[in-house]
Amino acid sequence: MEKLSTGVAGLDHITDGGLPTGRTTLVAGSAGCGKTVLAVQFLVSGIEHYGQPGVFVTFEETPDDIRANVAAFGWRIEEYERDGLLTFVDASPEPSGAETVIGHFDFSGLLARVGHAVSKTAAVRLSIDSLGSIFDRYDSGASARRELARIVTRVKQMGVTSLITAERLEEHGGVARFGVEEFVADNVIVLRNTLAAERRRRTIEILKMRGAGHRKGEFPFTLIGGDVDASDTGFVVIPLSAMMLDHDSTTVRISSGNDELDLMCGGGFYRDSVVLVSGATGTGKTLMATKFVANGADQAHRCLMFAFEESHSQLVRNASSWGIDLRSYEDSGQLRIISRYPEADSLEDHLVAIKAQIDVFGPDRIAIDSLSALDRVSTERGFREFAIALTSFLKERKIASLLTTTTPSLLGGDSVTDAHVSTTTDSIILLRYVEVEGQMRRAITVLKMRGSQHDRSIREFLIDDTGLRIGDPFQRFTGIISGHVGPLRDSAGD
């Protein structure tokens, strides 16, 4: 079946190319999930990307309200109207609320207005927002269904591809408010804005698409304002099924910023690898990330650092105590530091912001400190999807990446596998506290390094005013990784 590209970021992927041409698509969702935004963007994208005019029929908000509400996305609505590319058909209620229906209500007059607007604009796309107001004019579901079927048939005769919104009363109940809308429309898209563990998460699902294929399951999405420096604004779908394992690999190595660690890794990190540094608070994760970007800047690499636990000034101050001048790297244009509080945005918004900064700055290296801070603002499933999307994007762009995570326990215990990122990263460096003879010492080991031999010993890790130093292996002790340290038994004395 021929499909019409929506032009909405990610939506064409999960619909396998767009919406079936000349058919109606129902978009059902509860309050605040972005139905009206999607309905407007469907028309705006058609105008901006394909030069296809559109008509917007509003049953609830006035055209002035809609223009004001979508202004934050940077869409030039008034300009499109002046150029004859976008037409509003206002069927919103009278402000006085004095509208009275006597006898049978008929939409023939409104359909004639819509048909005239479609013809005058030479519209290819049509959005209707929303069906709730249509049903409010009827005293029975059977009457409303008959009238809705007549509207859908008439819209098809106009030769446009249409998108119609409808309300849902709950996130996982019936598809739409009155229980009949989904049977009349050719295609059904369900938007959800669920609350789990005091965190909101928006998802989109293609419930049905008559005669056409589509991706199955729920996919996260977000709404991005025009004030964000991103290539896509408005309704942005993040399709995990778009991630492909077809990126190239290289044998070229780069330095971690520490000669001893490079030796432990078999000569340094691969230039296109994603490295995970996992450890308890204070074990040196931020220091390792700082050395990584500083070394890159020294090599004339463009480096990007995201800090989700420390402010910009705090990072600069701490780095200076190790002899690293981050400000000089920023002034030279080799380094950009983005410091953001995790709770400021949703996880999907953070992902879009990270991608946008990468697109704008074009880094050779990137450090993110730390992923555990972002875990606070998402559900377990949401964070897992974020980690997959992020690491896939970094590998696709061939950016040398160092990500940090914080383990919950100071001495041993579960660590990396609970973070949902261990399987998607190429290398894992594990940092540990070790209690030895009444003193707290640090340990480091290279747990995994794909495609390379590496040092498998557990070595002492020291932090001083020069940064980090890697010492000798802990040869007389066992149980360091598990947190149950004890002396290594001498088999000869058994």
mmCIF file with all atom_site columns, C-alpha atoms in Angstrom, residues 35 244 255 268 281 319:
data_model
loop_
_atom_site.group_PDB
_atom_site.id
_atom_site.type_symbol
_atom_site.label_atom_id
_atom_site.label_alt_id
_atom_site.label_comp_id
_atom_site.label_asym_id
_atom_site.label_entity_id
_atom_site.label_seq_id
_atom_site.pdbx_PDB_ins_code
_atom_site.Cartn_x
_atom_site.Cartn_y
_atom_site.Cartn_z
_atom_site.occupancy
_atom_site.B_iso_or_equiv
_atom_site.pdbx_formal_charge
_atom_site.auth_seq_id
_atom_site.auth_comp_id
_atom_site.auth_asym_id
_atom_site.auth_atom_id
_atom_site.pdbx_PDB_model_num
ATOM 1 C CA . LYS A 1 35  ? -2.531 14.631 20.411 1.00 0.00 ? 35  LYS A CA 1
ATOM 2 C CA . MET A 1 244 ? 21.188 -1.368 13.615 1.00 0.00 ? 244 MET A CA 1
ATOM 3 C CA . SER A 1 255 ? 44.868 6.973  25.032 1.00 0.00 ? 255 SER A CA 1
ATOM 4 C CA . GLY A 1 268 ? 44.571 2.028  24.955 1.00 0.00 ? 268 GLY A CA 1
ATOM 5 C CA . THR A 1 281 ? 31.254 7.181  44.944 1.00 0.00 ? 281 THR A CA 1
ATOM 6 C CA . ALA A 1 319 ? 40.342 19.374 37.647 1.00 0.00 ? 319 ALA A CA 1
#
